Short mmCIF file of C-alpha atoms and ligand atoms in Angstrom, two decimals:
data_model
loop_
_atom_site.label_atom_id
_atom_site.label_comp_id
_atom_site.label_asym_id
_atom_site.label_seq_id
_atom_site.Cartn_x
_atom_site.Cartn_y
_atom_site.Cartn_z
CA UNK O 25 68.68 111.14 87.37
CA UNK O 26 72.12 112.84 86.89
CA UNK O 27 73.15 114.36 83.62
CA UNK O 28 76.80 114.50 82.32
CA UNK O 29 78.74 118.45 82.79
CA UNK O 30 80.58 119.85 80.02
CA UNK O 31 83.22 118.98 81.97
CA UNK O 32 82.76 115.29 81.93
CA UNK O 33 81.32 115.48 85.88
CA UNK O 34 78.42 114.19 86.55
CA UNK O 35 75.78 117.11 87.74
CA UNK O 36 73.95 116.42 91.32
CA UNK O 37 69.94 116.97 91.46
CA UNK O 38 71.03 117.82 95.30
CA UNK O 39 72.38 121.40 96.23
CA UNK O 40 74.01 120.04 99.39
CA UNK O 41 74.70 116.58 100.35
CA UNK O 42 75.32 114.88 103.91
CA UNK O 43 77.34 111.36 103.31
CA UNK O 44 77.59 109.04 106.06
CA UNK O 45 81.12 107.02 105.82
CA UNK O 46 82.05 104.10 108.15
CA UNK O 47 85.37 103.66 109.60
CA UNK O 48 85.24 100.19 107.36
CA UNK O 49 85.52 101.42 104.59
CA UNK O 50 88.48 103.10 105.23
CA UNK O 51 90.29 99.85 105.48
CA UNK O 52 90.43 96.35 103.52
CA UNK O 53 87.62 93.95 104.16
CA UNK O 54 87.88 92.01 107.26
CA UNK O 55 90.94 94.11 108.14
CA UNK O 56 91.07 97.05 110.46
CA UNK O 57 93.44 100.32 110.50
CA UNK O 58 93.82 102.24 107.60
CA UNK O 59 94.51 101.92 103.90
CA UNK O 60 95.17 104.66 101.46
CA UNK O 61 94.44 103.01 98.82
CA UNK O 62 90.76 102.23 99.53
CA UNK O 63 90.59 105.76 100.68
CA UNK O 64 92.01 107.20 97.21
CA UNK O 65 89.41 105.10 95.60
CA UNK O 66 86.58 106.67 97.16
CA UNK O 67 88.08 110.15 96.86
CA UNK O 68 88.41 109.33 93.14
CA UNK O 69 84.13 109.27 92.96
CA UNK O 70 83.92 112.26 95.28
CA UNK O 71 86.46 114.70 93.04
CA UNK O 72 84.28 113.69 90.22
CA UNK O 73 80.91 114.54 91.35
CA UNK O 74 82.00 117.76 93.49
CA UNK O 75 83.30 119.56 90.50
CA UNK O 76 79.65 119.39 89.23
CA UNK O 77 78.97 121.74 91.77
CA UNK O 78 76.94 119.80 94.67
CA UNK O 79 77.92 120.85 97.94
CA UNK O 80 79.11 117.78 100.14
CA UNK O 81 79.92 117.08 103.77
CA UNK O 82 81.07 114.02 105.01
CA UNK O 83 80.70 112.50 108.44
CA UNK O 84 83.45 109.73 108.83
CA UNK O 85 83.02 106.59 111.64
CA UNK O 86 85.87 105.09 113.44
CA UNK O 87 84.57 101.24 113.18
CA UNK O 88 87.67 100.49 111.59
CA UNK O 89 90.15 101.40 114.44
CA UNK O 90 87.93 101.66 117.56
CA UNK O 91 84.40 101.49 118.74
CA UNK O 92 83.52 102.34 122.12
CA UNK O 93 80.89 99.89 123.16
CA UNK O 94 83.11 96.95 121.94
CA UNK O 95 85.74 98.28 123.92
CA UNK O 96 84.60 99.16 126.81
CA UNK O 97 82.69 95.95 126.40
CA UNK O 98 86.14 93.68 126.55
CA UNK O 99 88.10 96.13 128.86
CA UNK O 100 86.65 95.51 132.20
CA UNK O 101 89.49 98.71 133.07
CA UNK O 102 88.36 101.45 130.58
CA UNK O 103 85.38 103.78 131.99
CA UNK O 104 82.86 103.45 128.81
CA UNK O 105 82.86 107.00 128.83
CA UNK O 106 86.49 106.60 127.93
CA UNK O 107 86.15 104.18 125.33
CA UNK O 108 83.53 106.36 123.46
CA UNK O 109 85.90 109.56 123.61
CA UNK O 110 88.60 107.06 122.07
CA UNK O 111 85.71 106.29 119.70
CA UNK O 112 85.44 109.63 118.49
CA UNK O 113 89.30 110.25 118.39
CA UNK O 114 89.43 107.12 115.61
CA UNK O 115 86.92 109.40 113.74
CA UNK O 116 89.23 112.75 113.76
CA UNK O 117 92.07 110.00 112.44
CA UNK O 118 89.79 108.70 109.67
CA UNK O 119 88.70 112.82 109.09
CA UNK O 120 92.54 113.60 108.50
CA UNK O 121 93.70 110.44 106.34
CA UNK O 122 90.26 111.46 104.17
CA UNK O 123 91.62 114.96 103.95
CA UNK O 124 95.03 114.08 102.80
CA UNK O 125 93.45 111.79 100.21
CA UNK O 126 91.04 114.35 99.23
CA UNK O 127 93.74 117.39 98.99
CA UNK O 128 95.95 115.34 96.92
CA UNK O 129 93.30 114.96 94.29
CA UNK O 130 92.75 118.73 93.64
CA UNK O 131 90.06 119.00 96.25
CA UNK O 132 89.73 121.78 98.15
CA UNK O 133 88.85 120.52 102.09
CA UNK O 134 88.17 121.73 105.75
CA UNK O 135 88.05 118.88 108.52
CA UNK O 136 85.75 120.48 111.08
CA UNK O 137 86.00 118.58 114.44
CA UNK O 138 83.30 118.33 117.61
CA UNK O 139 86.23 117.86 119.96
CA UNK O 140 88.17 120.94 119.87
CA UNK O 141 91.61 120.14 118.33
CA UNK O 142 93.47 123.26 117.10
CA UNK O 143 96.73 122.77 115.54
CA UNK O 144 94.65 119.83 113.63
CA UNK O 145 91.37 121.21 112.60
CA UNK O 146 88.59 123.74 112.76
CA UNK O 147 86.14 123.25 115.43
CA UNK O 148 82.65 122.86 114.36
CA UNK O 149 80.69 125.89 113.58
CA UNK O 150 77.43 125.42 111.90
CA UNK O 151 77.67 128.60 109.69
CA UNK O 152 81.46 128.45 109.21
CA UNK O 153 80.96 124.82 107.57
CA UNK O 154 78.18 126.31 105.42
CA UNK O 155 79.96 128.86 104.10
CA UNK O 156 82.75 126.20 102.96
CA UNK O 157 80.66 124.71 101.46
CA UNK O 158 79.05 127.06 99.80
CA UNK O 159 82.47 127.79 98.57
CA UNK O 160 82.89 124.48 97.14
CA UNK O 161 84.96 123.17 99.76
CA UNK O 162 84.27 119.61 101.07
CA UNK O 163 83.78 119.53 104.64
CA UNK O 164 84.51 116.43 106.64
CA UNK O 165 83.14 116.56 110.20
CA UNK O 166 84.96 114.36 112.66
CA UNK O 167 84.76 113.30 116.31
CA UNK O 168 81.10 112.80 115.98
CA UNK O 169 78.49 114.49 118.30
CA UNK O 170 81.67 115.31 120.56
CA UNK O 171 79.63 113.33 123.40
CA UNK O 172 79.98 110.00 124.16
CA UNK O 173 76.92 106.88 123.62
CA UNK O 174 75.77 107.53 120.27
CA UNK O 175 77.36 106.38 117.26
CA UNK O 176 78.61 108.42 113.74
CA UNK O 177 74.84 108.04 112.50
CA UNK O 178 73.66 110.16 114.80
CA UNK O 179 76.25 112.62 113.92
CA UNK O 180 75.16 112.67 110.23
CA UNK O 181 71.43 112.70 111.02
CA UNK O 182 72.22 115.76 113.72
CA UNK O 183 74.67 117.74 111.28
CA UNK O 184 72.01 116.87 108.26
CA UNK O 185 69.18 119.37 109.86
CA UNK O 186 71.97 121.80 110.71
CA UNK O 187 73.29 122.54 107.80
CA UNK O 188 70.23 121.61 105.76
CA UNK O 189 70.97 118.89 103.54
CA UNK O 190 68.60 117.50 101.02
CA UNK O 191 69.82 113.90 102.14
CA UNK O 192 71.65 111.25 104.36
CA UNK O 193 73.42 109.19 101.92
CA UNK O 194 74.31 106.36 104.48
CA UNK O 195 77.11 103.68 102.93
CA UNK O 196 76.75 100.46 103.82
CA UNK O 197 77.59 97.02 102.56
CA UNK O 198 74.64 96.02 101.80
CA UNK O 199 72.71 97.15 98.67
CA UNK O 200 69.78 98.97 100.20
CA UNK O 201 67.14 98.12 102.86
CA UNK O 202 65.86 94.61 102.30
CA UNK O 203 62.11 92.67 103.37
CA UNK O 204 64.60 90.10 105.14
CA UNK O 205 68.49 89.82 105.98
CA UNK O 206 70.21 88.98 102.56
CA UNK O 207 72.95 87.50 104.53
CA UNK O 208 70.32 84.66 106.00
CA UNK O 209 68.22 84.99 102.58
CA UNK O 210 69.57 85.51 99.06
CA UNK O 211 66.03 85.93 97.94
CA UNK O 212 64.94 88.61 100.06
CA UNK O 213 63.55 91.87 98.13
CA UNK O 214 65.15 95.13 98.50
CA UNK O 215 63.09 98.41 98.18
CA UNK O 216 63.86 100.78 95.79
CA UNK O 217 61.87 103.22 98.46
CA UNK O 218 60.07 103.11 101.08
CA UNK O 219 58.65 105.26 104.21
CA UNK O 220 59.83 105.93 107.46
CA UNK O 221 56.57 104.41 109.11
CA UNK O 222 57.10 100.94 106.99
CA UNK O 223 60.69 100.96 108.10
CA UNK O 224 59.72 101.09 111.50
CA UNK O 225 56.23 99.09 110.90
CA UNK O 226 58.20 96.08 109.45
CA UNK O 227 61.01 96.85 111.85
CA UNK O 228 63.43 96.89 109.37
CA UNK O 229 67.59 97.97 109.77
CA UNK O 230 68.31 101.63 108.33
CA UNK O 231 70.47 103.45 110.79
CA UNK O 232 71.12 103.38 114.21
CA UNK O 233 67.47 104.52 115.95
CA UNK O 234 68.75 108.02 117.19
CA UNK O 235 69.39 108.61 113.91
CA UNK O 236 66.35 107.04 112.12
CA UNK O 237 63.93 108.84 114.04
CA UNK O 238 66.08 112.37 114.12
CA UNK O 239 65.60 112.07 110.09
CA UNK O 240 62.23 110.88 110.13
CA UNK O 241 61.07 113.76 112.93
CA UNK O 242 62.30 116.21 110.23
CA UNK O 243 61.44 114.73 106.89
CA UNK O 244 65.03 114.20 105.86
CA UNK O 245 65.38 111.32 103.04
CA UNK O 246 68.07 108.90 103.64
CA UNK O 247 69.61 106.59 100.90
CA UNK O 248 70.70 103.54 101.70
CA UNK O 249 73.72 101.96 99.33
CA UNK O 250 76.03 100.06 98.64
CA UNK O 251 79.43 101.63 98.88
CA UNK O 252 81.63 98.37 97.56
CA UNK O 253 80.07 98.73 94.27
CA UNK O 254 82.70 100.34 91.87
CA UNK O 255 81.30 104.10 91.29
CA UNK O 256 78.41 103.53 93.73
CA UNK O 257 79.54 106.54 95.86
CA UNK O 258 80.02 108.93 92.63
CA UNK O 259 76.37 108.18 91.90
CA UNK O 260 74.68 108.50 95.17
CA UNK O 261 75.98 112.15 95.21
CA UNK O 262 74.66 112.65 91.84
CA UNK O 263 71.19 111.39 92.90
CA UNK O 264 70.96 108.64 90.88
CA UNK O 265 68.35 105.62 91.79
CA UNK O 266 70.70 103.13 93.58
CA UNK O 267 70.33 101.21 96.56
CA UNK O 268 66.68 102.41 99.00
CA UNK O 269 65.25 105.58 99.02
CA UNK O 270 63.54 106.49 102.72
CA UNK O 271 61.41 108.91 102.80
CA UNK O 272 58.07 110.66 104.06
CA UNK O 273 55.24 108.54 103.14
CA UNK O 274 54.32 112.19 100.71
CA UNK O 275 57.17 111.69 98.72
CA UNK O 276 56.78 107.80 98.07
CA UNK O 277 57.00 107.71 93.84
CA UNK O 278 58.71 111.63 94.04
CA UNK O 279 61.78 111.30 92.58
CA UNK O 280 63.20 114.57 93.57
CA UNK O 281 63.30 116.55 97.27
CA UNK O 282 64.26 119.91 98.55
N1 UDP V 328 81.21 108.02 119.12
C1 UDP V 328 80.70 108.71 120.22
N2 UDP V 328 79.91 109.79 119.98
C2 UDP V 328 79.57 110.21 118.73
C3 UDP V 328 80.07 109.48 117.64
C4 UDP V 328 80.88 108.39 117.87
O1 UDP V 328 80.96 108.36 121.35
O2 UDP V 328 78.86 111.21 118.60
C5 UDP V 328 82.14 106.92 119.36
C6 UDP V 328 81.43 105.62 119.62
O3 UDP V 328 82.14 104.92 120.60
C7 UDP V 328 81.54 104.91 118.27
C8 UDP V 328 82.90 105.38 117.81
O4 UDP V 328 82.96 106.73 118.22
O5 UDP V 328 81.48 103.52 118.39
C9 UDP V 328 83.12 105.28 116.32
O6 UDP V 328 81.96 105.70 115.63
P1 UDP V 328 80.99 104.66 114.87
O7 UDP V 328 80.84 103.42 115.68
O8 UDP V 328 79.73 105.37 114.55
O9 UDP V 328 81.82 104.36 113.57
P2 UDP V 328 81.41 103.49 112.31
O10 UDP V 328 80.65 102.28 112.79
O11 UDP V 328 80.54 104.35 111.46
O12 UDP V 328 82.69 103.16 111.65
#
C-alpha cells in the first residue's frame, strides 16, 4: 500500500491521519509513569512517515498515570467528576513528554489542549489545528473531550469528524479485532476487515462504544493494530494492510477511502 519517497520516507495513501495513543504505551509493560525511551521509539516511526507528507494528529490517553473510573472507583473521597478531570490532566502530561520527544527529532509540533492551559499549550481550535497541519506540523490534542465520563477514544472519534480525517488508527496490544479473545484462545481468527454492523452483530471489542458508534454514524474507517510490533506505527500511517480494517459495509474489499 505505501511506496518508498525519494527521501527514503515512506509515502501515506491518507492526506490526514487521526492516531489514537494510550497512556500505556507511553510507559514499560506492566509499569506505569513515563518512559522516554518508549516514547522516542514511537516518535522514531512518526518522523519517518510525516516527512512523506501525511498530515497527522495524535490524541494521547492517560492509562498509564491515571484513569478516572479506577480512581474514583478505589477513592471512596474523590468526587468522580474529580477523578476524570485528573484523568484528562495525565493526558496533557503524556501530550507534553510526546512533544518533547517529537521536537527533539526534527519534528515540527503544536500540543493543542481541551482544558485551557496557556503558558503550556494552545487551546483547541478546530481550524487553528487544521491549518498546522496543513503546514506539516504534528498536532497532539490532549486533555481529551475537556469533559469528564468518556474516555481518550471518544476524543479521537470526536476530533476525527472535526478535522476530517480519512481514519482512526487506534493502537492497541492486540493485533487487530479477533472472532474470539486471543488471550482465552490462541486460535481465534483475526479480520483483516470487517464492517461496523458485524462488529456490533458479533459484539465484538473495537473501541470504547461512544466512540464506535460516533465513527460508524459518520462512515469513518478505524484500524485496529498492534502498536508493540517494531515499525507497526510507521506503517499504519502509511496505510499499509496491518492489523483490522473497520469500515462501512460499501467499502468491504476497497482498499483505499477518502
Ligand atoms: N477522560 C475524561 N474525558 C475525556 C477523556 C479522558 O474524563 O474526554 C479521563 C478519563 O478519566 C480517562 C482518563 O482521562 O480514564 C485517561 O484517558 P483514557 O482512559 O482514555 O486513557 P487511555 O486508556 O487511552 O490511556
Amino acid at each position: 500500500m505505501s511506496d518508498v519517497a525519494p527521501g527514503g520516507s515512506p509515502t501515506s495513501h491518507y492526506k490526514r491521519v487521526l492516531l489514537k495513543i494510550s497512556g500505556e504505551s507511553f510507559c514499560r509493560s506492566g509499569e506505569s509513569g513515563i518512559s522516554m525511551a518508549e516514547i522516542t521509539s514511537i516518535c522514531e516511526q512518526i518522523r519517518n512517515v510525516v516527512a512523506s507528507g501525511v498530515e497527522l494528529a495524535i490524541v494521547c490517553g492517560g492509562g498509564n498515570i491515571l484513569r478516572g473510573k479506577e480512581f474514583s472507583a478505589v477513592s471512596a473521597t474523590i468526587n468522580p467528576s474529580t477523578a476524570h478531570y485528573m484523568g484528562m490532566l495525565a493526558t496533557v502530561i503524556n501530550g507534553l513528554a510526546l512533544q518533547d520527544a517529537l521536537e527533539n527529532q526534527g519534528v515540527s509540533t503544536r500540543l493543542q489542549t481541551a482544558i485551557r492551559m496557556e503558558g503550556v499549550a494552545e487551546p483547541f481550535i478546530r481550524r487553528r489545528c487544521i491549518r498546522h497541519l496543513e503546514k506539516g506540523r504534528v498536532v497532539i490534542l490532549a486533555a481529551g473531550t475537556g469533559s469528564p465520563f468518556v474516555t481518550t477514544d471518544t476524543a479521537a472519534a470526536l476530533r476525527a469528524r472535526e478535522i476530517e480525517a480519512n481514519v482512526v488508527l487506534k493502537a492497541t496490544r492486540v493485533d487487530g479485532v479477533y472472532a474470539e479473545d486471543p488471550e482465552k484462545n490462541p486460535h481465534a481468527v483475526r479480520y483483516s476487515e470487517i464492517s461496523f454492523q458485524d462488529v456490533l452483530q458479533q459484539g465484538l471489542q473495537v473501541m470504547d462504544a461512544q466512540a464506535f458508534h460516533h465513527c460508524m454514524e459518520h462512515n469513518i474507517p478505524i484500524v485496529v493494530f498492534n502498536y508493540k510490533k517494531v515499525g507497526n506505527i510507521g506503517r499504519a500511517i502509511a496505510g499499509e494492510r496491518i492489523g483490522t480494517r473497520v469500515v462501512p459495509a460499501s467499502q468491504i474489499g476497497n482498499a483505499t477511502e477518502g
